[in-house]
């Protein structure tokens, strides 16, 4: 079935950068809006960034100017370039996407399993 798999996480020092990738696979006709969320221990899951099929983007207030979301529809992938990272960015980052399996069926939302990003000195 449809899967979303994140990669590119890990540990980085404050001020550093990481690039997260998320690839969708399975029976997919089209990926619609694709998103990155994050969740720190004890906190709720918050939207980091979103991108529509037309390339319109939306960012959480805390990451504006530092993070950039992009997509590659040929690869069915979404990316998150994270710059100027701080310890407050430490969290599990989740990829999600609204995916259309068949053009005559309504799309549904899918989630990846999450990937750890740790920012520490």
mmCIF file with all atom_site columns, C-alpha atoms in Angstrom:
data_model
loop_
_atom_site.group_PDB
_atom_site.id
_atom_site.type_symbol
_atom_site.label_atom_id
_atom_site.label_alt_id
_atom_site.label_comp_id
_atom_site.label_asym_id
_atom_site.label_entity_id
_atom_site.label_seq_id
_atom_site.pdbx_PDB_ins_code
_atom_site.Cartn_x
_atom_site.Cartn_y
_atom_site.Cartn_z
_atom_site.occupancy
_atom_site.B_iso_or_equiv
_atom_site.pdbx_formal_charge
_atom_site.auth_seq_id
_atom_site.auth_comp_id
_atom_site.auth_asym_id
_atom_site.auth_atom_id
_atom_site.pdbx_PDB_model_num
ATOM 1   C CA . UNK A 1 1   ? 0.000   0.000  0.000   1.00 0.00 ? 1   UNK A CA 1
ATOM 2   C CA . UNK A 1 2   ? 0.945   3.662  0.114   1.00 0.00 ? 2   UNK A CA 1
ATOM 3   C CA . UNK A 1 3   ? 3.973   4.470  2.238   1.00 0.00 ? 3   UNK A CA 1
ATOM 4   C CA . UNK A 1 4   ? 5.797   7.662  3.179   1.00 0.00 ? 4   UNK A CA 1
ATOM 5   C CA . UNK A 1 5   ? 9.395   7.222  4.314   1.00 0.00 ? 5   UNK A CA 1
ATOM 6   C CA . UNK A 1 6   ? 11.494  10.037 5.778   1.00 0.00 ? 6   UNK A CA 1
ATOM 7   C CA . UNK A 1 7   ? 15.281  10.236 5.597   1.00 0.00 ? 7   UNK A CA 1
ATOM 8   C CA . UNK A 1 8   ? 18.077  12.701 6.277   1.00 0.00 ? 8   UNK A CA 1
ATOM 9   C CA . UNK A 1 9   ? 17.596  13.225 9.993   1.00 0.00 ? 9   UNK A CA 1
ATOM 10  C CA . UNK A 1 10  ? 20.279  13.052 12.646  1.00 0.00 ? 10  UNK A CA 1
ATOM 11  C CA . UNK A 1 11  ? 22.267  15.255 14.991  1.00 0.00 ? 11  UNK A CA 1
ATOM 12  C CA . UNK A 1 12  ? 23.671  18.681 14.231  1.00 0.00 ? 12  UNK A CA 1
ATOM 13  C CA . UNK A 1 13  ? 25.209  21.559 16.183  1.00 0.00 ? 13  UNK A CA 1
ATOM 14  C CA . UNK A 1 14  ? 23.368  24.844 16.680  1.00 0.00 ? 14  UNK A CA 1
ATOM 15  C CA . UNK A 1 15  ? 23.627  26.980 13.569  1.00 0.00 ? 15  UNK A CA 1
ATOM 16  C CA . UNK A 1 16  ? 23.989  23.934 11.363  1.00 0.00 ? 16  UNK A CA 1
ATOM 17  C CA . UNK A 1 17  ? 21.798  22.585 8.589   1.00 0.00 ? 17  UNK A CA 1
ATOM 18  C CA . UNK A 1 18  ? 19.982  19.398 7.676   1.00 0.00 ? 18  UNK A CA 1
ATOM 19  C CA . UNK A 1 19  ? 17.923  18.372 4.674   1.00 0.00 ? 19  UNK A CA 1
ATOM 20  C CA . UNK A 1 20  ? 15.030  15.992 5.225   1.00 0.00 ? 20  UNK A CA 1
ATOM 21  C CA . UNK A 1 21  ? 13.537  13.930 2.425   1.00 0.00 ? 21  UNK A CA 1
ATOM 22  C CA . UNK A 1 22  ? 10.257  12.064 2.218   1.00 0.00 ? 22  UNK A CA 1
ATOM 23  C CA . UNK A 1 23  ? 9.445   9.668  -0.597  1.00 0.00 ? 23  UNK A CA 1
ATOM 24  C CA . UNK A 1 24  ? 5.982   8.317  -1.283  1.00 0.00 ? 24  UNK A CA 1
ATOM 25  C CA . UNK A 1 25  ? 5.589   4.880  -2.810  1.00 0.00 ? 25  UNK A CA 1
ATOM 26  C CA . UNK A 1 26  ? 2.851   2.417  -3.668  1.00 0.00 ? 26  UNK A CA 1
ATOM 27  C CA . UNK A 1 27  ? -0.278  2.786  -5.739  1.00 0.00 ? 27  UNK A CA 1
ATOM 28  C CA . UNK A 1 28  ? -0.310  6.558  -6.283  1.00 0.00 ? 28  UNK A CA 1
ATOM 29  C CA . UNK A 1 29  ? -2.015  8.579  -8.974  1.00 0.00 ? 29  UNK A CA 1
ATOM 30  C CA . UNK A 1 30  ? -1.101  11.991 -7.631  1.00 0.00 ? 30  UNK A CA 1
ATOM 31  C CA . UNK A 1 31  ? 0.266   13.632 -4.505  1.00 0.00 ? 31  UNK A CA 1
ATOM 32  C CA . UNK A 1 32  ? -1.562  16.777 -3.506  1.00 0.00 ? 32  UNK A CA 1
ATOM 33  C CA . UNK A 1 33  ? -0.605  18.951 -0.539  1.00 0.00 ? 33  UNK A CA 1
ATOM 34  C CA . UNK A 1 34  ? 2.519   17.663 1.204   1.00 0.00 ? 34  UNK A CA 1
ATOM 35  C CA . UNK A 1 35  ? 3.523   18.652 4.706   1.00 0.00 ? 35  UNK A CA 1
ATOM 36  C CA . UNK A 1 36  ? 6.151   18.478 7.402   1.00 0.00 ? 36  UNK A CA 1
ATOM 37  C CA . UNK A 1 37  ? 5.116   18.343 11.054  1.00 0.00 ? 37  UNK A CA 1
ATOM 38  C CA . UNK A 1 38  ? 7.209   17.989 14.180  1.00 0.00 ? 38  UNK A CA 1
ATOM 39  C CA . UNK A 1 39  ? 6.630   16.824 17.720  1.00 0.00 ? 39  UNK A CA 1
ATOM 40  C CA . UNK A 1 40  ? 8.900   17.187 20.739  1.00 0.00 ? 40  UNK A CA 1
ATOM 41  C CA . UNK A 1 41  ? 8.396   14.970 23.819  1.00 0.00 ? 41  UNK A CA 1
ATOM 42  C CA . UNK A 1 42  ? 5.398   16.147 25.815  1.00 0.00 ? 42  UNK A CA 1
ATOM 43  C CA . UNK A 1 43  ? 4.283   18.520 23.073  1.00 0.00 ? 43  UNK A CA 1
ATOM 44  C CA . UNK A 1 44  ? 1.612   18.415 20.421  1.00 0.00 ? 44  UNK A CA 1
ATOM 45  C CA . UNK A 1 45  ? 2.374   17.777 16.783  1.00 0.00 ? 45  UNK A CA 1
ATOM 46  C CA . UNK A 1 46  ? 2.737   21.125 15.009  1.00 0.00 ? 46  UNK A CA 1
ATOM 47  C CA . UNK A 1 47  ? 2.846   22.088 11.356  1.00 0.00 ? 47  UNK A CA 1
ATOM 48  C CA . UNK A 1 48  ? 6.322   23.051 10.158  1.00 0.00 ? 48  UNK A CA 1
ATOM 49  C CA . UNK A 1 49  ? 5.672   23.628 6.464   1.00 0.00 ? 49  UNK A CA 1
ATOM 50  C CA . UNK A 1 50  ? 3.245   22.748 3.697   1.00 0.00 ? 50  UNK A CA 1
ATOM 51  C CA . UNK A 1 51  ? 3.369   22.907 -0.082  1.00 0.00 ? 51  UNK A CA 1
ATOM 52  C CA . UNK A 1 52  ? 0.580   22.547 -2.637  1.00 0.00 ? 52  UNK A CA 1
ATOM 53  C CA . UNK A 1 53  ? 0.813   20.999 -6.089  1.00 0.00 ? 53  UNK A CA 1
ATOM 54  C CA . UNK A 1 54  ? 1.081   24.505 -7.516  1.00 0.00 ? 54  UNK A CA 1
ATOM 55  C CA . UNK A 1 55  ? 4.054   25.277 -5.294  1.00 0.00 ? 55  UNK A CA 1
ATOM 56  C CA . UNK A 1 56  ? 2.345   27.569 -2.800  1.00 0.00 ? 56  UNK A CA 1
ATOM 57  C CA . UNK A 1 57  ? 3.994   27.269 0.609   1.00 0.00 ? 57  UNK A CA 1
ATOM 58  C CA . UNK A 1 58  ? 3.048   27.854 4.214   1.00 0.00 ? 58  UNK A CA 1
ATOM 59  C CA . UNK A 1 59  ? 5.391   27.850 7.208   1.00 0.00 ? 59  UNK A CA 1
ATOM 60  C CA . UNK A 1 60  ? 5.037   27.767 10.930  1.00 0.00 ? 60  UNK A CA 1
ATOM 61  C CA . UNK A 1 61  ? 5.999   31.057 12.544  1.00 0.00 ? 61  UNK A CA 1
ATOM 62  C CA . UNK A 1 62  ? 9.003   29.594 14.338  1.00 0.00 ? 62  UNK A CA 1
ATOM 63  C CA . UNK A 1 63  ? 10.695  28.386 11.133  1.00 0.00 ? 63  UNK A CA 1
ATOM 64  C CA . UNK A 1 64  ? 9.952   31.204 8.696   1.00 0.00 ? 64  UNK A CA 1
ATOM 65  C CA . UNK A 1 65  ? 13.123  32.445 7.042   1.00 0.00 ? 65  UNK A CA 1
ATOM 66  C CA . UNK A 1 66  ? 15.112  29.387 8.129   1.00 0.00 ? 66  UNK A CA 1
ATOM 67  C CA . UNK A 1 67  ? 13.348  26.388 6.576   1.00 0.00 ? 67  UNK A CA 1
ATOM 68  C CA . UNK A 1 68  ? 12.405  25.803 2.951   1.00 0.00 ? 68  UNK A CA 1
ATOM 69  C CA . UNK A 1 69  ? 9.971   23.180 1.718   1.00 0.00 ? 69  UNK A CA 1
ATOM 70  C CA . UNK A 1 70  ? 10.091  21.881 -1.854  1.00 0.00 ? 70  UNK A CA 1
ATOM 71  C CA . UNK A 1 71  ? 8.750   18.964 -3.866  1.00 0.00 ? 71  UNK A CA 1
ATOM 72  C CA . UNK A 1 72  ? 9.603   16.785 -6.836  1.00 0.00 ? 72  UNK A CA 1
ATOM 73  C CA . UNK A 1 73  ? 6.474   15.252 -8.315  1.00 0.00 ? 73  UNK A CA 1
ATOM 74  C CA . UNK A 1 74  ? 8.431   12.970 -10.664 1.00 0.00 ? 74  UNK A CA 1
ATOM 75  C CA . UNK A 1 75  ? 10.013  11.391 -7.586  1.00 0.00 ? 75  UNK A CA 1
ATOM 76  C CA . UNK A 1 76  ? 6.844   11.709 -5.485  1.00 0.00 ? 76  UNK A CA 1
ATOM 77  C CA . UNK A 1 77  ? 8.974   13.374 -2.859  1.00 0.00 ? 77  UNK A CA 1
ATOM 78  C CA . UNK A 1 78  ? 8.938   16.368 -0.556  1.00 0.00 ? 78  UNK A CA 1
ATOM 79  C CA . UNK A 1 79  ? 11.975  17.957 1.061   1.00 0.00 ? 79  UNK A CA 1
ATOM 80  C CA . UNK A 1 80  ? 12.694  20.236 3.987   1.00 0.00 ? 80  UNK A CA 1
ATOM 81  C CA . UNK A 1 81  ? 15.894  22.270 4.000   1.00 0.00 ? 81  UNK A CA 1
ATOM 82  C CA . UNK A 1 82  ? 16.581  23.362 7.574   1.00 0.00 ? 82  UNK A CA 1
ATOM 83  C CA . UNK A 1 83  ? 19.135  26.103 8.181   1.00 0.00 ? 83  UNK A CA 1
ATOM 84  C CA . UNK A 1 84  ? 20.258  28.013 11.269  1.00 0.00 ? 84  UNK A CA 1
ATOM 85  C CA . UNK A 1 85  ? 19.073  25.200 13.498  1.00 0.00 ? 85  UNK A CA 1
ATOM 86  C CA . UNK A 1 86  ? 18.671  25.733 17.226  1.00 0.00 ? 86  UNK A CA 1
ATOM 87  C CA . UNK A 1 87  ? 17.998  23.334 20.130  1.00 0.00 ? 87  UNK A CA 1
ATOM 88  C CA . UNK A 1 88  ? 14.333  24.369 19.980  1.00 0.00 ? 88  UNK A CA 1
ATOM 89  C CA . UNK A 1 89  ? 14.116  22.602 16.614  1.00 0.00 ? 89  UNK A CA 1
ATOM 90  C CA . UNK A 1 90  ? 14.833  19.235 18.250  1.00 0.00 ? 90  UNK A CA 1
ATOM 91  C CA . UNK A 1 91  ? 11.875  16.956 17.585  1.00 0.00 ? 91  UNK A CA 1
ATOM 92  C CA . UNK A 1 92  ? 10.614  14.004 15.623  1.00 0.00 ? 92  UNK A CA 1
ATOM 93  C CA . UNK A 1 93  ? 9.747   15.273 12.169  1.00 0.00 ? 93  UNK A CA 1
ATOM 94  C CA . UNK A 1 94  ? 6.856   13.690 10.293  1.00 0.00 ? 94  UNK A CA 1
ATOM 95  C CA . UNK A 1 95  ? 6.058   13.794 6.610   1.00 0.00 ? 95  UNK A CA 1
ATOM 96  C CA . UNK A 1 96  ? 2.417   13.773 5.557   1.00 0.00 ? 96  UNK A CA 1
ATOM 97  C CA . UNK A 1 97  ? 0.682   14.015 2.220   1.00 0.00 ? 97  UNK A CA 1
ATOM 98  C CA . UNK A 1 98  ? -2.764  14.098 0.718   1.00 0.00 ? 98  UNK A CA 1
ATOM 99  C CA . UNK A 1 99  ? -2.584  11.310 -1.859  1.00 0.00 ? 99  UNK A CA 1
ATOM 100 C CA . UNK A 1 100 ? -4.934  10.384 -4.674  1.00 0.00 ? 100 UNK A CA 1
ATOM 101 C CA . UNK A 1 101 ? -4.875  6.668  -5.427  1.00 0.00 ? 101 UNK A CA 1
ATOM 102 C CA . UNK A 1 102 ? -7.310  6.783  -8.342  1.00 0.00 ? 102 UNK A CA 1
ATOM 103 C CA . UNK A 1 103 ? -8.651  9.844  -10.188 1.00 0.00 ? 103 UNK A CA 1
ATOM 104 C CA . UNK A 1 104 ? -12.257 8.826  -9.473  1.00 0.00 ? 104 UNK A CA 1
ATOM 105 C CA . UNK A 1 105 ? -11.695 8.279  -5.762  1.00 0.00 ? 105 UNK A CA 1
ATOM 106 C CA . UNK A 1 106 ? -11.333 11.003 -3.150  1.00 0.00 ? 106 UNK A CA 1
ATOM 107 C CA . UNK A 1 107 ? -7.788  11.549 -1.847  1.00 0.00 ? 107 UNK A CA 1
ATOM 108 C CA . UNK A 1 108 ? -6.755  10.653 1.672   1.00 0.00 ? 108 UNK A CA 1
ATOM 109 C CA . UNK A 1 109 ? -4.084  11.792 4.107   1.00 0.00 ? 109 UNK A CA 1
ATOM 110 C CA . UNK A 1 110 ? -1.067  9.600  4.865   1.00 0.00 ? 110 UNK A CA 1
ATOM 111 C CA . UNK A 1 111 ? 1.726   9.847  7.433   1.00 0.00 ? 111 UNK A CA 1
ATOM 112 C CA . UNK A 1 112 ? 5.315   8.717  7.608   1.00 0.00 ? 112 UNK A CA 1
ATOM 113 C CA . UNK A 1 113 ? 6.728   7.085  10.730  1.00 0.00 ? 113 UNK A CA 1
ATOM 114 C CA . UNK A 1 114 ? 8.806   10.111 11.702  1.00 0.00 ? 114 UNK A CA 1
ATOM 115 C CA . UNK A 1 115 ? 12.526  10.841 11.878  1.00 0.00 ? 115 UNK A CA 1
ATOM 116 C CA . UNK A 1 116 ? 14.567  12.293 14.737  1.00 0.00 ? 116 UNK A CA 1
ATOM 117 C CA . UNK A 1 117 ? 16.297  15.659 14.446  1.00 0.00 ? 117 UNK A CA 1
ATOM 118 C CA . UNK A 1 118 ? 18.523  16.622 17.369  1.00 0.00 ? 118 UNK A CA 1
ATOM 119 C CA . UNK A 1 119 ? 20.227  20.006 17.659  1.00 0.00 ? 119 UNK A CA 1
ATOM 120 C CA . UNK A 1 120 ? 22.764  20.213 20.467  1.00 0.00 ? 120 UNK A CA 1
ATOM 121 C CA . UNK A 1 121 ? 26.256  21.466 21.211  1.00 0.00 ? 121 UNK A CA 1
#
